[in-house]
Short mmCIF file of C-alpha atoms in Angstrom, two decimals:
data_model
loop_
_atom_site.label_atom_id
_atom_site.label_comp_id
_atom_site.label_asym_id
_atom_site.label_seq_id
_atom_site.Cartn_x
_atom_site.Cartn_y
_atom_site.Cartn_z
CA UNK A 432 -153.77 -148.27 -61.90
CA UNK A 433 -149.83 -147.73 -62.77
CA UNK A 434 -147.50 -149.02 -60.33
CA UNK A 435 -146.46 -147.58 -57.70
CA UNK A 436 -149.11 -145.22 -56.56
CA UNK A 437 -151.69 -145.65 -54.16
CA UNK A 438 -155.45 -144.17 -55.81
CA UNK A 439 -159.19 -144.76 -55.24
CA UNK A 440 -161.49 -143.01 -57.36
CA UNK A 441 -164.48 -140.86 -55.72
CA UNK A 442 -166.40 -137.82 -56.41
CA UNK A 443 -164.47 -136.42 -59.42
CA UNK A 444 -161.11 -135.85 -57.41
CA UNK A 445 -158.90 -139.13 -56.93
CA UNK A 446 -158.69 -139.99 -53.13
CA UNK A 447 -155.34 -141.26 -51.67
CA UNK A 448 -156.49 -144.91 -49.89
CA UNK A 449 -154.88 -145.66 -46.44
CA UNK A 450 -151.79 -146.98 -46.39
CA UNK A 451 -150.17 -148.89 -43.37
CA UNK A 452 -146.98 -147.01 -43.39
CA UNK A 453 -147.68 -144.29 -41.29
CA UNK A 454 -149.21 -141.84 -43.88
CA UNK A 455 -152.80 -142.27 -42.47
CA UNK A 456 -152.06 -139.47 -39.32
CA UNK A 457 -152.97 -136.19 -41.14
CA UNK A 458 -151.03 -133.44 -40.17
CA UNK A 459 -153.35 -130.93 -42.28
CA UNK A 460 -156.92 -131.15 -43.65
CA UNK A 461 -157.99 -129.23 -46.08
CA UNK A 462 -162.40 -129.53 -46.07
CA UNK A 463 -164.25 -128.20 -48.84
CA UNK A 464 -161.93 -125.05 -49.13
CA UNK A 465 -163.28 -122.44 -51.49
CA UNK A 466 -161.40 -118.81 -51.73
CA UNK A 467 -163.20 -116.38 -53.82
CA UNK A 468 -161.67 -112.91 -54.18
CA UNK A 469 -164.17 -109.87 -54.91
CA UNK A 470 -163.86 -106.37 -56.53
CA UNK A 471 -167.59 -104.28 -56.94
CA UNK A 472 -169.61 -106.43 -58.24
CA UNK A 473 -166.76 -108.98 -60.14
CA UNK A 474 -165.81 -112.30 -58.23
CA UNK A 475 -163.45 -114.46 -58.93
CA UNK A 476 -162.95 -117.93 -57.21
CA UNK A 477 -159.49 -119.11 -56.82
CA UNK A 478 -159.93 -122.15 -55.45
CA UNK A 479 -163.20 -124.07 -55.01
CA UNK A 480 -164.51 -126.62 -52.37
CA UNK A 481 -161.15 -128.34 -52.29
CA UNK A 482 -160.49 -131.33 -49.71
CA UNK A 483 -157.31 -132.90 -49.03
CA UNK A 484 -154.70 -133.84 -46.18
CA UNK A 485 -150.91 -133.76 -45.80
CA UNK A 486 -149.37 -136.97 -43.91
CA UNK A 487 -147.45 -136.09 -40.57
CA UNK A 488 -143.84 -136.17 -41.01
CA UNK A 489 -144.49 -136.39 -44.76
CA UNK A 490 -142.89 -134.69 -47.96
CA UNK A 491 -145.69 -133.74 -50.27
CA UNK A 492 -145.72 -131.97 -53.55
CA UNK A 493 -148.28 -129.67 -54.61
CA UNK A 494 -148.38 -129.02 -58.40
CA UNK A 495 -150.28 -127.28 -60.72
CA UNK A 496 -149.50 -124.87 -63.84
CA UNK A 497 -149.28 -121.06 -63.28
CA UNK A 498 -152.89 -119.29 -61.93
CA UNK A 499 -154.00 -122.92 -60.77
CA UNK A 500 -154.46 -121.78 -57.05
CA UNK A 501 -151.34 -122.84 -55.63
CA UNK A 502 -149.97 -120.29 -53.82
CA UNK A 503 -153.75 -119.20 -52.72
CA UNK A 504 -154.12 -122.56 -51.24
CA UNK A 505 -150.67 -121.75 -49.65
CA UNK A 506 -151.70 -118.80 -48.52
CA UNK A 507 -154.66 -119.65 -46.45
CA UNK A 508 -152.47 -122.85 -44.90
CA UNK A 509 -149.82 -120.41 -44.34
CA UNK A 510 -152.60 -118.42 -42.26
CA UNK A 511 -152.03 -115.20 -44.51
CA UNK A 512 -155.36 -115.18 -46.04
CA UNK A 513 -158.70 -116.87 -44.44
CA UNK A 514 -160.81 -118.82 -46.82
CA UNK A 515 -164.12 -117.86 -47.79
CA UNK A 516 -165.78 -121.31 -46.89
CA UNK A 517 -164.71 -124.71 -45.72
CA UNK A 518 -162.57 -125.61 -42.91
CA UNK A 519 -158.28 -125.99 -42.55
CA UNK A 520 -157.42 -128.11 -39.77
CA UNK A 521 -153.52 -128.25 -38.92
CA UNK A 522 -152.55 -130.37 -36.03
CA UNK A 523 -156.32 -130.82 -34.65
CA UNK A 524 -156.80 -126.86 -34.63
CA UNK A 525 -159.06 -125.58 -36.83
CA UNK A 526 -157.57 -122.87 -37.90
CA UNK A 527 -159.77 -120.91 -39.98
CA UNK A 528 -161.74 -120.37 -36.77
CA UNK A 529 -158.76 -118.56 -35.74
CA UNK A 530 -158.56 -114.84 -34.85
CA UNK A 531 -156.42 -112.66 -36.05
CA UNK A 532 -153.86 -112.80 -32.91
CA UNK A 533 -154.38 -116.33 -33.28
CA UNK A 534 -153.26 -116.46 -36.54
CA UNK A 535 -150.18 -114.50 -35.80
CA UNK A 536 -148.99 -116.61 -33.06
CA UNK A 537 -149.62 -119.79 -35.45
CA UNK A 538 -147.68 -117.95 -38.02
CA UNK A 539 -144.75 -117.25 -35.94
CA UNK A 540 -144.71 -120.52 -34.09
CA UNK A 541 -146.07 -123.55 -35.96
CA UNK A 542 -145.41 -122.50 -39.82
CA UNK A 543 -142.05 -121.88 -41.55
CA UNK A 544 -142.01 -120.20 -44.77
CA UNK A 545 -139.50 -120.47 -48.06
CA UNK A 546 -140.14 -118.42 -51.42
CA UNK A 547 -139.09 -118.44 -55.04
CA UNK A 548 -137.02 -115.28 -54.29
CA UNK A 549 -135.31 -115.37 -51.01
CA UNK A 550 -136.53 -112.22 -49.07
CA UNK A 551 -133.42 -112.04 -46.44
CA UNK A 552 -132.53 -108.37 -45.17
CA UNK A 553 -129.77 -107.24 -47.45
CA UNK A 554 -128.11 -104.93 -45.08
CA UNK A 555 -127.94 -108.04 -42.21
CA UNK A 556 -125.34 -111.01 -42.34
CA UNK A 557 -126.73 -114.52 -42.93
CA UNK A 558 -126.51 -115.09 -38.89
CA UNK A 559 -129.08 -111.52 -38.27
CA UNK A 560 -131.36 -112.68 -40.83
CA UNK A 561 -131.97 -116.45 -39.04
CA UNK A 562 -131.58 -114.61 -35.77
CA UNK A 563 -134.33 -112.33 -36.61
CA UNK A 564 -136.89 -115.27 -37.45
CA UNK A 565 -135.30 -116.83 -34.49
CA UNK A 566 -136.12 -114.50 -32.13
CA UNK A 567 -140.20 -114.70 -32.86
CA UNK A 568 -140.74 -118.09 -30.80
CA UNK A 569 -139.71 -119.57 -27.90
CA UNK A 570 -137.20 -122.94 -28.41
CA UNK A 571 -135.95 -121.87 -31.57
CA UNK A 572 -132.72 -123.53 -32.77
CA UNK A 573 -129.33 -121.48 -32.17
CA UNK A 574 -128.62 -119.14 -35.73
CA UNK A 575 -125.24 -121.08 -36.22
CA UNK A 576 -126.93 -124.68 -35.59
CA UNK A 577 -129.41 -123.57 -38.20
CA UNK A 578 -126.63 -122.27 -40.98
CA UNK A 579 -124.78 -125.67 -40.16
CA UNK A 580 -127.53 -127.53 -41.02
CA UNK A 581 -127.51 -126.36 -44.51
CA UNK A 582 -124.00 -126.18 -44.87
CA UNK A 583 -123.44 -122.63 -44.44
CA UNK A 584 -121.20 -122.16 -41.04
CA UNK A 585 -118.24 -120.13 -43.12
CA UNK A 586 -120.82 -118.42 -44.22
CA UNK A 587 -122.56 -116.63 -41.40
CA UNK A 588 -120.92 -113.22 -41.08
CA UNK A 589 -121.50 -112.78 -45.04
CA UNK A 590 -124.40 -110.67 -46.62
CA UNK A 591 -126.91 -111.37 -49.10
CA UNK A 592 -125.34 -109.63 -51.95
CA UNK A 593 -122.18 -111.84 -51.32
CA UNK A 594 -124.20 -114.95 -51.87
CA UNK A 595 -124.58 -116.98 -54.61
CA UNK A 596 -128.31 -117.51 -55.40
CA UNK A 597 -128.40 -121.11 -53.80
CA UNK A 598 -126.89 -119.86 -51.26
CA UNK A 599 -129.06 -116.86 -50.51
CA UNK A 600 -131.86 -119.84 -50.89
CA UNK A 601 -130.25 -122.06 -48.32
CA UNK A 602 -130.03 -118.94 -45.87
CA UNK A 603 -133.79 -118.52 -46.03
CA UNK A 604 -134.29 -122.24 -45.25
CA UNK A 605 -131.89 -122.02 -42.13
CA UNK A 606 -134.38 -119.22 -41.28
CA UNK A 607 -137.00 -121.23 -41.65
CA UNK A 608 -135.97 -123.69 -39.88
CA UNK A 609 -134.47 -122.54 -36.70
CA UNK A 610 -137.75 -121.96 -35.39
CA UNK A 611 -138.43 -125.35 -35.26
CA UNK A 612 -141.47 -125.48 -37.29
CA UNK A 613 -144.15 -128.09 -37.66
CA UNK A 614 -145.08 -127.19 -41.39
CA UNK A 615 -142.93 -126.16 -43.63
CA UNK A 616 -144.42 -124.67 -46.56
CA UNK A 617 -142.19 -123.93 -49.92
CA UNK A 618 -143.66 -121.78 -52.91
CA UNK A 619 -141.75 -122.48 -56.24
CA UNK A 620 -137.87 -122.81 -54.03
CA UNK A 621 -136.04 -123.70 -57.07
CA UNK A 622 -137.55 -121.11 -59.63
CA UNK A 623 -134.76 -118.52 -59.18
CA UNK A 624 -132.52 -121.37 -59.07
CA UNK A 625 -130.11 -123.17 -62.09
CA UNK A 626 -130.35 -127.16 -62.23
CA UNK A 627 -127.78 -128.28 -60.07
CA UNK A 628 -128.40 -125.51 -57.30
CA UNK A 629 -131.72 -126.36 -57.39
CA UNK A 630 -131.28 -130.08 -56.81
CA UNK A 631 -129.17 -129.44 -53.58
CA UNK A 632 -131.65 -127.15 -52.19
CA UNK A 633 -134.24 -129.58 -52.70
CA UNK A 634 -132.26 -132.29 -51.09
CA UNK A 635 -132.03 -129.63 -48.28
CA UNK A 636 -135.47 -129.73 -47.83
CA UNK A 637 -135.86 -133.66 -48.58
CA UNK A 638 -133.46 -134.35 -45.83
CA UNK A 639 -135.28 -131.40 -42.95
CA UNK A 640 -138.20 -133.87 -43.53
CA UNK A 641 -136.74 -137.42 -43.10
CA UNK A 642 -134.01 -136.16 -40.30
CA UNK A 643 -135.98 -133.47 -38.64
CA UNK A 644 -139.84 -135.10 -39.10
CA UNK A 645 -141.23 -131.59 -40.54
CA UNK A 646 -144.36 -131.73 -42.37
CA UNK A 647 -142.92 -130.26 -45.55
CA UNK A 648 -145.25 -129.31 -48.46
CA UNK A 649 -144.00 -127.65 -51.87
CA UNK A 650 -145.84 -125.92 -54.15
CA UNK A 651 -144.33 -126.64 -58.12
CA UNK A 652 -145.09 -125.89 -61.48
CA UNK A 653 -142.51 -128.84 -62.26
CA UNK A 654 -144.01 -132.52 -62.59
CA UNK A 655 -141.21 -133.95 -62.42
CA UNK A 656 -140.72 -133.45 -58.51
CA UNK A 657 -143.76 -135.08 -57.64
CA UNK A 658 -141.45 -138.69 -57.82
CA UNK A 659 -139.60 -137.39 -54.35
CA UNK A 660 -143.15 -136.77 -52.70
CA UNK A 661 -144.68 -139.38 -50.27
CA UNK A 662 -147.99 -137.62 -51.21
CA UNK A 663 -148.57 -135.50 -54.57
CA UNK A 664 -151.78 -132.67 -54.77
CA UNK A 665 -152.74 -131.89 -58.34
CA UNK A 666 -154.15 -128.23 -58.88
CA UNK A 667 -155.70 -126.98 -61.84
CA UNK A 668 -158.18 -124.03 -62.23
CA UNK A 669 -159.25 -123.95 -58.84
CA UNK A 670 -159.98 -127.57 -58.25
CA UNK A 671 -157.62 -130.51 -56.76
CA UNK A 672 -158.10 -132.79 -59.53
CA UNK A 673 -156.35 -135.72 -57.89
CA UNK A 674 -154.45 -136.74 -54.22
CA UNK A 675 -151.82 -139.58 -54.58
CA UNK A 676 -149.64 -141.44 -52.28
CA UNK A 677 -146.39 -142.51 -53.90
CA UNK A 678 -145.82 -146.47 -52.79
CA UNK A 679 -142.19 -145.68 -54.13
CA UNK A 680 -140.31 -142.45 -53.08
CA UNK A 681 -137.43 -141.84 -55.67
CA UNK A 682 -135.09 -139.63 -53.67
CA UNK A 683 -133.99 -136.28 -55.64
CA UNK A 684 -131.03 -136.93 -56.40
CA UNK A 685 -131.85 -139.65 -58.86
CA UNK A 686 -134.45 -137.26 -60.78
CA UNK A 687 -133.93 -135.45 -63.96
CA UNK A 688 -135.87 -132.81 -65.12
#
């Protein structure tokens, strides 16, 4: 076993042992997941009888090449899509049981979402566009806290086509944030992104997880990022292939790529 992970072998996948620094609470359970998509008589599985969880509190990478069932397994923990078997569990609820109003509510309440390409409101300042995410839950974080947070206060009254990419990026993870979500889920949020803007926006997230204790989970074509994960999913046609805890979390910063 190399040094510094954490693995046990079992039933083709390699299982993440329990560790004794808090990574043991699961925040999210993925159990025997399978999503299989059909047209007439054609079906295609996208992901099959995957099983996994996500620490509480943690930062974990999910990584796999393009068409591995990433963003399908992001889907279905993002409550967009249901899966066709199995069982999610995210903070005890089950919910893949859930109904459709039950799903929205979880979707506007527990779950905030950041993309590859931004999606803010081009004819709204930075301030309407985390207002407008604001304003779906109850206890959401004041629009101008949120911007501070990322370093974007001067830049509240601006709009999107003002921006700079990174910070059009940083705007969308204000909005995610300022409804004070317990999963944050992040599909590919450096892909529009140069290098160095896509380092700070990672340390962006990096630091929402260790200040704020969000259950952050990013989705990556990029290997490299799995160093700054406390947890690291591997994805590839369909199956998770391996789940491994980091012993040694190398903060972003100090990562190449």
């Amino acid at each position: 076993m190399a040094d510094g992970f954490v693995t046990s072998e079992g039933h083709g996948i390699t299982e993440t042992a329990d560790r004794s620094n808090g990574m043991a609470d699961s925040f999210v359970s993925f159990e025997g997941v399978t999503k299989e998509y059909r047209t007439g008589a054609v079906t295609v599985t996208a992901l099959s009888d995957a099983t996994f969880t996500l620490p509480r509190g943690g930062f974990s990478v999910i990584v796999g090449e393009s068409g591995a069932g990433k963003t399908t397994l992001l889907n279905i923990l993002g409550g967009m899509e249901r899966p066709t078997s199995g069982r999610v569990v995210v903070d005890g609820e089950d919910i893949s049981a859930f109904s459709p109003r039950d799903l929205t509510e979880y979707r506007r309440n527990a779950v905030g979402f950041v993309f590859q390409f931004y999606n803010l409101i081009p004819n709204m300042t930075a301030r309407e566009n985390v207002e407008l995410a604001a304003g779906l839950t109850e206890d959401a974080m004041d629009a101008d806290e949120a911007l501070a947070a990322v370093g974007l206060s001067e830049k509240a009254g601006a709009f999107p086509a003002s921006l700079s990419g990174g910070e059009q990026q940083r705007v969308a993870i204000a909005r995610a944030i300022a409804k004070r979500p317990k999963l944050l889920l992040c599909d590919e949020p450096t892909g529009a992104l140069d290098y160095t803007t896509g380092k700070a926006v990672l340390e962006l997230l990096e630091r929402t997880c260790r200040e704020m204790g969000t259950t952050v989970a990013v989705i990556t074509h990029n290997g490299a990022l799995t160093a700054m994960a406390d947890r690291v999913i591997r994805v590839r046609s369909g199956k998770i292939v391996s789940v491994t805890d980091n012993e040694v979390v190398i903060p972003v910063s100090e990562i190449t790529w």
